[in-house]
């Protein structure tokens, strides 16, 4: 294994930056790069910070640093790891990194430290992915879910199912090895089937957490859609608490979709403001309307914003009626009166939420409703939900194979075939944890990481 090095803190100015080195040559890098103020070698005591100077090959001091020596296997990668805490900013970190490269390390690829932690068996693939997702977590719920994954909660459940299926297989195969003896006994078979049912039900419950896991990972998208001038951009600004989008009294102000994040109830919600829906001969506006419709189609929820102070026009009624899917209807401009609310309720088939982007009236109810809908995407509050499509697909494969195996055993099918299904289920679970994963799949997963992670 070559020794790798990278700046592990984000680029830009900051108090400190950390250059991380991992591999069998980390000790040699420390020997070449670090000196005490008196010019002697720095003693590498495990997990003790030492004040030192990073020096060039001729001994010229480059930066005063703190060094941290973490010999393997008790390190992030299980290899020898050296961290050099230097001054933040562009020059210092870059120069200290160059010194490490001159001392024999090579630049680390994206996620290579975490990849090594995985290849050296310290964490499985679900945990490696969770490292990335903890770093990216926007909301408290996302952080909690990914910390649970990183802590190995899902991994332990999966390993438990692998063991359970393994026990069923041992029984089945014992029978297959002695086919001359009588059939698997009835009580025996009942027990095997009950075990398979239990594992299958647990897998189903886990699969049901995917909607929630996806929401906490990717966020819940709510599109602000509706007729021109209804106050969509004003509502966006009010919800974000900042003047993000342009607001004017001119209908057709917004063209590009403008977005921002809020976090009601700890769940990240992405709000997207869009162009007012109407037929327009203006090419730019027409393109904006086309984009607005696409955003609405892809959103988890459409916040249909109308002017509640006046009755909707015929064209607006058509637009209102054309909104399908999960719609949260809002009658804005409540401060100007409610003359249009009844007509809107009739067009919608239910009463809209009455709000005012200008006074803030009704806004807490709107945020609460968004939080409720975002949380409703699944069993909110699950400890370790499935957060990635890769998890869902692997678990679905395993679940389907368990189902086929128990159907076979129930209907007197060949136990050999049932056994092979159960082997398939165990392989799918192993794949979920990343064991035996092909290199190109791993590369795809780790290429999402930044360099230095
Ligand atoms: N009184 C009152 N005026 C509002 C309210 N919300 C928006 N307005 C006004 O309505 C006008 C249009 O507001 P925008 O937020 O630009 O409306 P929009 O729906 O984004 O309009 P387009 O981008 O053109 O589709 C502006 O003059 C706002 O100040 C409200 O709740 N009360
Ligand atoms: Mg607008």
CSV table of C-alpha atoms and ligand atoms in Angstrom, one decimal:
chain,number,residue,atom,x,y,z
A,1,UNK,CA,0.0,0.0,0.0
A,2,UNK,CA,1.4,3.4,-0.9
A,3,UNK,CA,1.4,6.1,1.6
A,4,UNK,CA,-1.2,8.9,0.9
A,5,UNK,CA,-1.5,12.5,1.9
A,6,UNK,CA,-4.1,15.2,1.5
A,7,UNK,CA,-5.4,18.4,3.1
A,8,UNK,CA,-8.4,17.1,5.0
A,9,UNK,CA,-10.0,20.5,5.9
A,10,UNK,CA,-12.0,22.5,3.4
A,11,UNK,CA,-10.1,24.9,1.1
A,12,UNK,CA,-10.1,28.6,1.9
A,13,UNK,CA,-9.0,30.7,4.8
A,14,UNK,CA,-9.4,29.4,8.4
A,15,UNK,CA,-7.6,29.2,11.7
A,16,UNK,CA,-6.1,25.8,11.0
A,17,UNK,CA,-5.8,23.3,8.3
A,18,UNK,CA,-5.1,19.6,8.7
A,19,UNK,CA,-2.8,17.6,6.5
A,20,UNK,CA,-3.4,13.9,6.9
A,21,UNK,CA,-0.9,11.2,6.0
A,22,UNK,CA,-1.8,7.5,6.0
A,23,UNK,CA,0.2,4.4,5.2
A,24,UNK,CA,3.4,2.5,6.0
A,25,UNK,CA,5.5,5.5,5.2
A,26,UNK,CA,3.8,7.9,7.6
A,27,UNK,CA,6.5,7.5,10.2
A,28,UNK,CA,9.2,8.4,7.6
A,29,UNK,CA,7.2,11.4,6.5
A,30,UNK,CA,7.0,12.6,10.1
A,31,UNK,CA,10.8,12.1,10.4
A,32,UNK,CA,11.5,14.1,7.2
A,33,UNK,CA,9.0,16.9,7.7
A,34,UNK,CA,8.8,17.6,11.5
A,35,UNK,CA,11.4,19.2,13.7
A,36,UNK,CA,11.3,20.6,17.2
A,37,UNK,CA,12.1,24.3,17.7
A,38,UNK,CA,15.7,23.2,18.7
A,39,UNK,CA,16.0,21.3,15.4
A,40,UNK,CA,15.8,17.8,16.7
A,41,UNK,CA,13.4,15.0,15.6
A,42,UNK,CA,10.0,15.0,17.1
A,43,UNK,CA,9.1,12.1,19.4
A,44,UNK,CA,6.1,10.3,18.0
A,45,UNK,CA,4.1,9.4,21.0
A,46,UNK,CA,0.7,7.7,20.1
A,47,UNK,CA,-2.2,10.1,20.3
A,48,UNK,CA,-0.3,12.9,21.9
A,49,UNK,CA,-0.1,16.3,20.3
A,50,UNK,CA,3.4,17.7,19.8
A,51,UNK,CA,4.4,21.3,19.0
A,52,UNK,CA,6.7,21.2,16.0
A,53,UNK,CA,7.9,23.0,12.9
A,54,UNK,CA,7.3,21.7,9.4
A,55,UNK,CA,10.6,22.1,7.6
A,56,UNK,CA,11.7,21.9,4.0
A,57,UNK,CA,14.4,19.4,3.0
A,58,UNK,CA,17.2,21.9,3.7
A,59,UNK,CA,15.8,22.4,7.2
A,60,UNK,CA,14.2,25.9,6.5
A,61,UNK,CA,11.1,26.3,8.7
A,62,UNK,CA,7.8,26.5,6.7
A,63,UNK,CA,5.1,26.6,9.4
A,64,UNK,CA,4.7,26.1,13.1
A,65,UNK,CA,2.4,23.1,13.5
A,66,UNK,CA,0.9,20.6,16.0
A,67,UNK,CA,1.5,17.0,15.0
A,68,UNK,CA,-0.6,14.0,16.0
A,69,UNK,CA,0.7,10.5,15.6
A,70,UNK,CA,-1.8,7.7,15.5
A,71,UNK,CA,-0.1,4.4,14.8
A,72,UNK,CA,-2.2,1.6,13.2
A,73,UNK,CA,-4.3,-0.3,13.8
A,74,UNK,CA,-5.9,2.2,16.3
A,75,UNK,CA,-6.4,4.8,13.6
A,76,UNK,CA,-9.0,5.9,11.1
A,77,UNK,CA,-7.6,3.8,8.3
A,78,UNK,CA,-6.0,1.1,10.6
A,79,UNK,CA,-2.7,2.2,9.0
A,80,UNK,CA,-0.2,4.5,10.6
A,81,UNK,CA,-1.7,8.0,10.4
A,82,UNK,CA,0.0,11.3,10.9
A,83,UNK,CA,-2.0,14.5,11.2
A,84,UNK,CA,-0.2,17.9,10.9
A,85,UNK,CA,-2.3,20.8,12.1
A,86,UNK,CA,-0.8,23.8,10.3
A,87,UNK,CA,-2.1,27.3,9.8
A,88,UNK,CA,-5.2,27.6,7.7
A,89,UNK,CA,-5.4,29.3,4.3
A,90,UNK,CA,-4.1,28.4,0.9
A,91,UNK,CA,-0.3,28.7,1.2
A,92,UNK,CA,0.5,27.0,4.5
A,93,UNK,CA,-1.6,23.9,3.9
A,94,UNK,CA,-0.4,23.5,0.4
A,95,UNK,CA,3.2,23.9,1.3
A,96,UNK,CA,3.0,21.4,4.2
A,97,UNK,CA,1.3,19.0,1.9
A,98,UNK,CA,4.1,19.4,-0.7
A,99,UNK,CA,6.6,18.6,2.0
A,100,UNK,CA,4.8,15.3,2.8
A,101,UNK,CA,4.7,14.5,-0.9
A,102,UNK,CA,8.4,15.2,-1.3
A,103,UNK,CA,9.0,12.9,1.7
A,104,UNK,CA,7.5,10.0,-0.2
A,105,UNK,CA,3.7,10.2,0.1
A,106,UNK,CA,1.4,10.4,-3.0
A,107,UNK,CA,-1.7,12.6,-3.2
A,108,UNK,CA,-4.8,10.8,-1.9
A,109,UNK,CA,-7.7,10.2,-4.2
A,110,UNK,CA,-11.4,11.1,-3.4
A,111,UNK,CA,-12.4,9.4,-0.2
A,112,UNK,CA,-9.3,7.3,-0.2
A,113,UNK,CA,-8.8,7.5,3.6
A,114,UNK,CA,-12.3,6.1,4.1
A,115,UNK,CA,-11.8,3.6,1.4
A,116,UNK,CA,-8.8,2.3,3.3
A,117,UNK,CA,-10.8,2.1,6.5
A,118,UNK,CA,-13.2,-0.1,4.5
A,119,UNK,CA,-10.6,-2.2,2.8
A,120,UNK,CA,-8.8,-2.8,6.1
A,121,UNK,CA,-12.1,-4.0,7.6
A,122,UNK,CA,-12.6,-1.3,10.2
A,123,UNK,CA,-15.9,-0.2,8.8
A,124,UNK,CA,-18.3,-1.7,6.2
A,125,UNK,CA,-19.7,0.0,3.2
A,126,UNK,CA,-22.8,1.3,4.9
A,127,UNK,CA,-20.6,3.0,7.5
A,128,UNK,CA,-18.3,4.4,4.8
A,129,UNK,CA,-21.3,5.9,3.0
A,130,UNK,CA,-22.5,7.3,6.4
A,131,UNK,CA,-19.2,9.1,6.8
A,132,UNK,CA,-19.9,11.0,3.6
A,133,UNK,CA,-23.5,11.6,4.7
A,134,UNK,CA,-22.6,12.8,8.2
A,135,UNK,CA,-20.3,15.3,6.5
A,136,UNK,CA,-23.1,16.4,4.2
A,137,UNK,CA,-26.0,16.3,6.7
A,138,UNK,CA,-28.0,19.5,6.5
A,139,UNK,CA,-30.5,18.9,9.3
A,140,UNK,CA,-30.5,17.4,12.8
A,141,UNK,CA,-32.6,14.4,11.6
A,142,UNK,CA,-30.1,13.7,8.8
A,143,UNK,CA,-27.2,13.9,11.2
A,144,UNK,CA,-28.9,11.6,13.8
A,145,UNK,CA,-29.8,9.0,11.1
A,146,UNK,CA,-26.4,8.9,9.6
A,147,UNK,CA,-24.7,8.8,13.0
A,148,UNK,CA,-26.7,5.7,13.7
A,149,UNK,CA,-25.6,4.2,10.4
A,150,UNK,CA,-22.0,5.2,11.1
A,151,UNK,CA,-22.3,3.6,14.5
A,152,UNK,CA,-23.2,0.3,12.8
A,153,UNK,CA,-26.9,0.0,13.7
A,154,UNK,CA,-28.0,-1.1,10.3
A,155,UNK,CA,-24.9,-3.2,9.8
A,156,UNK,CA,-25.7,-5.1,13.0
A,157,UNK,CA,-29.3,-5.8,11.9
A,158,UNK,CA,-28.1,-7.0,8.5
A,159,UNK,CA,-25.4,-9.2,10.1
A,160,UNK,CA,-28.2,-10.6,12.4
A,161,UNK,CA,-30.3,-11.6,9.4
A,162,UNK,CA,-27.3,-13.2,7.8
A,163,UNK,CA,-26.8,-15.3,10.9
A,164,UNK,CA,-30.5,-16.2,11.1
A,165,UNK,CA,-30.5,-17.3,7.5
A,166,UNK,CA,-27.2,-19.1,8.0
A,167,UNK,CA,-28.9,-21.2,10.8
A,168,UNK,CA,-31.8,-22.1,8.5
A,169,UNK,CA,-29.3,-23.1,5.9
A,170,UNK,CA,-27.4,-25.4,8.2
A,171,UNK,CA,-30.7,-27.3,9.0
A,172,UNK,CA,-31.7,-27.5,5.4
A,173,UNK,CA,-28.3,-28.6,4.2
A,174,UNK,CA,-28.0,-31.2,6.9
A,175,UNK,CA,-31.1,-32.8,5.4
A,176,UNK,CA,-29.7,-32.4,1.9
A,177,UNK,CA,-26.5,-34.2,2.9
A,178,UNK,CA,-28.5,-37.2,4.1
A,179,UNK,CA,-31.3,-37.5,1.6
A,180,UNK,CA,-31.8,-41.2,2.3
A,181,UNK,CA,-33.1,-40.4,5.7
A,182,UNK,CA,-36.6,-39.3,6.1
A,183,UNK,CA,-37.9,-35.8,5.1
A,184,UNK,CA,-37.3,-32.8,7.2
A,185,UNK,CA,-39.6,-33.4,10.1
A,186,UNK,CA,-42.8,-31.4,10.4
A,187,UNK,CA,-42.0,-29.6,13.6
A,188,UNK,CA,-38.5,-28.9,12.3
A,189,UNK,CA,-40.0,-27.4,9.1
A,190,UNK,CA,-42.4,-25.3,11.1
A,191,UNK,CA,-39.6,-23.8,13.0
A,192,UNK,CA,-37.6,-23.1,9.8
A,193,UNK,CA,-40.6,-21.4,8.2
A,194,UNK,CA,-41.3,-19.3,11.4
A,195,UNK,CA,-37.6,-18.2,11.3
A,196,UNK,CA,-37.9,-17.2,7.7
A,197,UNK,CA,-41.1,-15.3,8.3
A,198,UNK,CA,-39.6,-13.4,11.2
A,199,UNK,CA,-36.6,-12.4,9.1
A,200,UNK,CA,-38.8,-11.4,6.2
A,201,UNK,CA,-41.0,-9.3,8.4
A,202,UNK,CA,-38.0,-7.5,9.9
A,203,UNK,CA,-36.7,-6.8,6.4
A,204,UNK,CA,-40.1,-5.5,5.3
A,205,UNK,CA,-40.1,-3.1,8.3
A,206,UNK,CA,-36.6,-1.9,7.3
A,207,UNK,CA,-37.6,-1.4,3.7
A,208,UNK,CA,-40.5,0.7,4.8
A,209,UNK,CA,-38.0,3.2,6.4
A,210,UNK,CA,-36.6,4.1,3.0
A,211,UNK,CA,-39.0,6.9,2.2
A,212,UNK,CA,-38.1,8.6,5.5
A,213,UNK,CA,-34.4,7.9,5.0
A,214,UNK,CA,-34.4,9.3,1.6
A,215,UNK,CA,-36.2,12.4,2.9
A,216,UNK,CA,-33.7,13.0,5.7
A,217,UNK,CA,-30.8,12.4,3.3
A,218,UNK,CA,-31.9,14.4,0.2
A,219,UNK,CA,-34.4,16.7,1.9
A,220,UNK,CA,-38.1,17.2,1.0
A,221,UNK,CA,-38.8,19.4,-1.9
A,222,UNK,CA,-41.7,21.8,-1.8
A,223,UNK,CA,-42.4,23.8,-5.0
A,224,UNK,CA,-44.1,27.2,-4.6
A,225,UNK,CA,-46.4,27.2,-7.7
A,226,UNK,CA,-49.4,29.3,-8.8
A,227,UNK,CA,-50.7,32.2,-10.8
A,228,UNK,CA,-48.5,35.3,-11.4
A,229,UNK,CA,-48.4,37.9,-8.6
A,230,UNK,CA,-50.0,35.6,-6.0
A,231,UNK,CA,-47.0,36.2,-3.7
A,232,UNK,CA,-44.9,33.0,-4.3
A,233,UNK,CA,-41.6,34.9,-4.1
A,234,UNK,CA,-42.8,36.9,-1.1
A,235,UNK,CA,-43.7,33.6,0.7
A,236,UNK,CA,-40.3,32.1,-0.2
A,237,UNK,CA,-38.6,35.2,1.3
A,238,UNK,CA,-40.8,35.1,4.4
A,239,UNK,CA,-40.2,31.4,5.0
A,240,UNK,CA,-36.4,31.7,4.5
A,241,UNK,CA,-36.3,34.9,6.6
A,242,UNK,CA,-34.3,36.6,3.9
A,243,UNK,CA,-34.8,38.6,0.7
A,244,UNK,CA,-33.8,35.7,-1.6
A,245,UNK,CA,-36.1,36.2,-4.6
A,246,UNK,CA,-37.1,39.4,-6.4
A,247,UNK,CA,-40.6,40.7,-5.5
A,248,UNK,CA,-42.4,43.3,-7.5
A,249,UNK,CA,-46.0,44.2,-8.3
A,250,UNK,CA,-45.3,43.2,-11.9
A,251,UNK,CA,-46.9,39.9,-12.8
A,252,UNK,CA,-44.3,37.6,-14.4
A,253,UNK,CA,-41.4,38.8,-12.2
A,254,UNK,CA,-39.9,35.4,-11.5
A,255,UNK,CA,-38.4,33.4,-14.3
A,256,UNK,CA,-35.7,31.1,-13.0
A,257,UNK,CA,-36.5,28.7,-10.2
A,258,UNK,CA,-35.0,30.1,-6.9
A,259,UNK,CA,-34.5,27.8,-4.0
A,260,UNK,CA,-33.5,27.8,-0.3
A,261,UNK,CA,-33.5,25.4,2.6
A,262,UNK,CA,-35.5,25.5,5.8
A,263,UNK,CA,-35.5,22.9,8.6
A,264,UNK,CA,-39.0,22.6,10.2
A,265,UNK,CA,-38.9,19.9,12.9
A,266,UNK,CA,-35.3,19.0,12.0
A,267,UNK,CA,-36.2,17.7,8.5
A,268,UNK,CA,-34.5,19.6,5.7
A,269,UNK,CA,-37.1,21.1,3.3
A,270,UNK,CA,-36.0,22.6,0.0
A,271,UNK,CA,-38.3,25.4,-1.1
A,272,UNK,CA,-38.4,26.2,-4.8
A,273,UNK,CA,-40.0,29.4,-6.0
A,274,UNK,CA,-41.1,29.3,-9.6
A,275,UNK,CA,-42.5,31.5,-12.4
A,276,UNK,CA,-46.2,32.3,-12.2
A,277,UNK,CA,-48.2,30.0,-14.4
A,278,UNK,CA,-49.9,31.6,-17.3
A,279,UNK,CA,-49.7,31.5,-21.1
A,280,UNK,CA,-47.2,34.1,-22.2
A,281,UNK,CA,-45.8,35.3,-25.6
A,282,UNK,CA,-42.7,36.5,-23.9
A,283,UNK,CA,-40.1,33.8,-24.7
A,284,UNK,CA,-38.2,34.2,-21.5
A,285,UNK,CA,-41.3,34.0,-19.3
A,286,UNK,CA,-42.7,31.0,-21.3
A,287,UNK,CA,-39.4,29.2,-20.6
A,288,UNK,CA,-39.8,30.1,-16.9
A,289,UNK,CA,-43.3,28.6,-16.9
A,290,UNK,CA,-42.1,25.4,-18.6
A,291,UNK,CA,-39.5,25.1,-15.8
A,292,UNK,CA,-42.1,25.8,-13.2
A,293,UNK,CA,-44.2,22.9,-14.4
A,294,UNK,CA,-41.2,20.6,-14.3
A,295,UNK,CA,-40.2,21.6,-10.8
A,296,UNK,CA,-43.8,21.0,-9.7
A,297,UNK,CA,-43.8,17.6,-11.3
A,298,UNK,CA,-40.6,16.6,-9.5
A,299,UNK,CA,-41.5,18.1,-6.1
A,300,UNK,CA,-42.5,16.0,-3.1
A,301,UNK,CA,-45.2,18.6,-2.5
A,302,UNK,CA,-46.7,21.5,-4.5
A,303,UNK,CA,-47.5,24.6,-2.4
A,304,UNK,CA,-50.2,26.1,-4.6
A,305,UNK,CA,-50.1,29.8,-3.8
A,306,UNK,CA,-53.2,31.9,-4.8
A,307,UNK,CA,-54.3,35.4,-4.0
A,308,UNK,CA,-57.0,34.9,-1.4
A,309,UNK,CA,-58.1,38.6,-1.4
A,310,UNK,CA,-59.9,38.2,-4.7
A,311,UNK,CA,-61.8,35.5,-6.6
A,312,UNK,CA,-59.6,33.5,-9.0
A,313,UNK,CA,-60.0,34.3,-12.7
A,314,UNK,CA,-61.2,31.7,-15.2
A,315,UNK,CA,-57.6,31.1,-16.4
A,316,UNK,CA,-56.4,30.7,-12.7
A,317,UNK,CA,-59.2,28.2,-12.0
A,318,UNK,CA,-57.9,26.1,-14.9
A,319,UNK,CA,-54.4,26.2,-13.5
A,320,UNK,CA,-55.7,25.3,-10.0
A,321,UNK,CA,-57.6,22.4,-11.3
A,322,UNK,CA,-54.6,21.1,-13.3
A,323,UNK,CA,-52.5,20.6,-10.2
A,324,UNK,CA,-52.4,17.0,-9.3
A,325,UNK,CA,-50.4,15.0,-6.8
A,326,UNK,CA,-49.7,16.2,-3.2
A,327,UNK,CA,-50.9,19.8,-3.2
A,328,UNK,CA,-50.9,22.1,-0.2
A,329,UNK,CA,-53.1,25.0,-1.1
A,330,UNK,CA,-52.5,28.4,0.3
A,331,UNK,CA,-54.6,31.6,0.0
A,332,UNK,CA,-52.1,34.4,0.4
A,333,UNK,CA,-52.6,38.2,1.1
A,334,UNK,CA,-55.0,37.5,4.0
A,335,UNK,CA,-54.1,41.0,5.2
A,336,UNK,CA,-56.0,42.4,2.2
A,337,UNK,CA,-59.1,40.4,3.0
A,338,UNK,CA,-60.6,37.0,2.3
A,339,UNK,CA,-62.9,37.8,-0.6
A,340,UNK,CA,-61.5,35.0,-2.8
A,341,UNK,CA,-61.2,32.3,-0.2
A,342,UNK,CA,-64.6,30.7,-0.7
A,343,UNK,CA,-64.2,30.6,-4.5
A,344,UNK,CA,-60.7,29.1,-4.0
A,345,UNK,CA,-62.1,26.4,-1.6
A,346,UNK,CA,-64.7,25.5,-4.2
A,347,UNK,CA,-62.1,25.3,-7.0
A,348,UNK,CA,-59.8,23.2,-4.8
A,349,UNK,CA,-62.5,21.0,-3.2
A,350,UNK,CA,-61.1,21.9,0.2
A,351,UNK,CA,-60.3,25.0,2.2
A,352,UNK,CA,-56.9,26.6,1.6
A,353,UNK,CA,-54.5,27.6,4.4
A,354,UNK,CA,-54.9,31.4,4.8
A,355,UNK,CA,-51.6,33.2,5.2
A,356,UNK,CA,-50.0,36.6,4.6
A,357,UNK,CA,-46.5,36.9,3.3
A,358,UNK,CA,-46.5,40.5,4.4
A,359,UNK,CA,-47.7,40.3,8.0
A,360,UNK,CA,-46.6,36.7,8.7
A,361,UNK,CA,-50.1,35.6,9.6
A,362,UNK,CA,-50.6,31.8,9.1
A,363,UNK,CA,-46.9,31.2,8.4
A,364,UNK,CA,-46.3,29.0,11.5
A,365,UNK,CA,-49.3,26.8,10.4
A,366,UNK,CA,-47.7,26.6,6.9
A,367,UNK,CA,-44.3,25.6,8.3
A,368,UNK,CA,-45.9,23.1,10.6
A,369,UNK,CA,-47.8,21.5,7.7
A,370,UNK,CA,-44.7,21.3,5.6
A,371,UNK,CA,-42.9,19.6,8.6
A,372,UNK,CA,-45.8,17.2,9.0
A,373,UNK,CA,-45.8,16.2,5.3
A,374,UNK,CA,-42.0,15.9,5.2
A,375,UNK,CA,-42.1,13.7,8.4
A,376,UNK,CA,-44.9,11.7,7.0
A,377,UNK,CA,-42.8,10.4,4.1
A,378,UNK,CA,-42.2,7.4,6.3
A,379,UNK,CA,-41.8,6.2,9.8
A,380,UNK,CA,-40.3,9.4,11.1
A,381,UNK,CA,-37.8,9.0,13.9
A,382,UNK,CA,-36.5,5.6,12.9
A,383,UNK,CA,-33.1,5.0,14.4
A,384,UNK,CA,-31.2,3.8,11.4
A,385,UNK,CA,-33.3,4.1,8.2
A,386,UNK,CA,-32.3,3.0,4.8
A,387,UNK,CA,-30.9,6.2,3.2
A,388,UNK,CA,-29.7,5.1,-0.2
A,389,UNK,CA,-31.1,3.5,-3.2
A,390,UNK,CA,-28.2,1.0,-3.1
A,391,UNK,CA,-29.3,-0.2,0.4
A,392,UNK,CA,-33.0,-0.5,-0.7
A,393,UNK,CA,-32.1,-2.5,-3.9
A,394,UNK,CA,-29.9,-4.9,-2.0
A,395,UNK,CA,-32.3,-5.5,0.8
A,396,UNK,CA,-35.2,-5.9,-1.7
A,397,UNK,CA,-33.2,-8.6,-3.4
A,398,UNK,CA,-32.6,-10.4,-0.2
A,399,UNK,CA,-36.2,-10.1,0.9
A,400,UNK,CA,-37.5,-11.4,-2.4
A,401,UNK,CA,-35.2,-14.4,-2.2
A,402,UNK,CA,-36.3,-15.2,1.4
A,403,UNK,CA,-39.9,-15.0,0.2
A,404,UNK,CA,-39.3,-17.4,-2.6
A,405,UNK,CA,-37.4,-19.8,-0.3
A,406,UNK,CA,-40.3,-19.9,2.2
A,407,UNK,CA,-42.9,-20.3,-0.5
A,408,UNK,CA,-40.9,-23.3,-1.9
A,409,UNK,CA,-40.7,-24.9,1.5
A,410,UNK,CA,-44.4,-24.3,2.2
A,411,UNK,CA,-45.5,-25.8,-1.1
A,412,UNK,CA,-43.3,-28.9,-0.9
A,413,UNK,CA,-40.8,-27.6,-3.5
A,414,UNK,CA,-37.2,-28.8,-3.7
A,415,UNK,CA,-35.3,-27.9,-0.5
A,416,UNK,CA,-32.1,-27.6,-2.8
A,417,UNK,CA,-33.7,-24.7,-4.6
A,418,UNK,CA,-34.9,-23.1,-1.3
A,419,UNK,CA,-31.3,-23.4,0.0
A,420,UNK,CA,-29.9,-21.8,-3.1
A,421,UNK,CA,-32.4,-18.9,-2.7
A,422,UNK,CA,-31.2,-18.4,0.9
A,423,UNK,CA,-27.6,-18.4,-0.3
A,424,UNK,CA,-28.6,-15.7,-2.7
A,425,UNK,CA,-30.3,-13.7,0.1
A,426,UNK,CA,-27.1,-13.9,2.2
A,427,UNK,CA,-25.0,-12.7,-0.8
A,428,UNK,CA,-27.3,-9.7,-1.3
A,429,UNK,CA,-26.9,-8.8,2.4
A,430,UNK,CA,-23.2,-9.2,2.2
A,431,UNK,CA,-23.3,-6.9,-0.8
A,432,UNK,CA,-25.2,-4.3,1.2
A,433,UNK,CA,-22.4,-4.3,3.7
A,434,UNK,CA,-20.0,-4.1,0.8
A,435,UNK,CA,-18.2,-7.4,1.2
A,436,UNK,CA,-17.2,-8.8,-2.2
A,437,UNK,CA,-18.2,-5.6,-4.0
A,438,UNK,CA,-16.6,-5.1,-7.4
A,439,UNK,CA,-13.9,-2.5,-7.6
A,440,UNK,CA,-15.8,-0.3,-10.1
A,441,UNK,CA,-18.8,-0.1,-7.8
A,442,UNK,CA,-16.6,0.9,-4.9
A,443,UNK,CA,-14.9,3.5,-7.1
A,444,UNK,CA,-18.3,4.9,-8.0
A,445,UNK,CA,-19.3,5.2,-4.3
A,446,UNK,CA,-16.0,6.7,-3.2
A,447,UNK,CA,-15.8,9.2,-6.1
A,448,UNK,CA,-18.6,11.1,-4.4
A,449,UNK,CA,-16.2,11.9,-1.6
A,450,UNK,CA,-14.0,14.9,-1.4
A,451,UNK,CA,-10.2,14.5,-1.4
A,452,UNK,CA,-9.0,14.3,2.2
A,453,UNK,CA,-12.0,12.3,3.6
B,1,LIG,N1,-50.7,42.9,0.9
B,1,LIG,C1,-50.0,41.9,0.5
B,1,LIG,N2,-49.2,41.9,-0.6
B,1,LIG,C2,-48.5,40.9,-0.9
B,1,LIG,C3,-48.5,39.7,-0.2
B,1,LIG,N3,-47.7,38.8,-0.8
B,1,LIG,C4,-47.2,39.4,-1.9
B,1,LIG,N4,-47.7,40.6,-2.0
B,1,LIG,C5,-47.4,41.6,-3.0
B,1,LIG,O1,-47.9,41.1,-4.3
B,1,LIG,C6,-47.0,41.4,-5.3
B,1,LIG,C7,-46.5,40.2,-6.0
B,1,LIG,O2,-45.6,39.5,-5.1
B,1,LIG,P1,-44.6,38.4,-5.6
B,1,LIG,O3,-44.1,37.8,-4.4
B,1,LIG,O4,-43.6,39.0,-6.5
B,1,LIG,O5,-45.5,37.4,-6.4
B,1,LIG,P2,-45.2,36.2,-7.3
B,1,LIG,O6,-46.2,35.2,-7.1
B,1,LIG,O7,-43.8,35.7,-7.0
B,1,LIG,O8,-45.2,36.8,-8.7
B,1,LIG,P3,-44.5,36.3,-10.1
B,1,LIG,O9,-43.1,36.0,-9.8
B,1,LIG,O10,-44.8,37.4,-11.0
B,1,LIG,O11,-45.3,35.0,-10.5
B,1,LIG,C8,-45.9,42.3,-4.7
B,1,LIG,O12,-46.2,43.6,-4.9
B,1,LIG,C9,-46.0,41.9,-3.2
B,1,LIG,O13,-45.5,42.9,-2.4
B,1,LIG,C10,-49.3,39.6,1.0
B,1,LIG,O14,-49.4,38.6,1.7
B,1,LIG,N5,-50.0,40.7,1.3
B,2,LIG,MG1,-42.2,35.5,-8.1
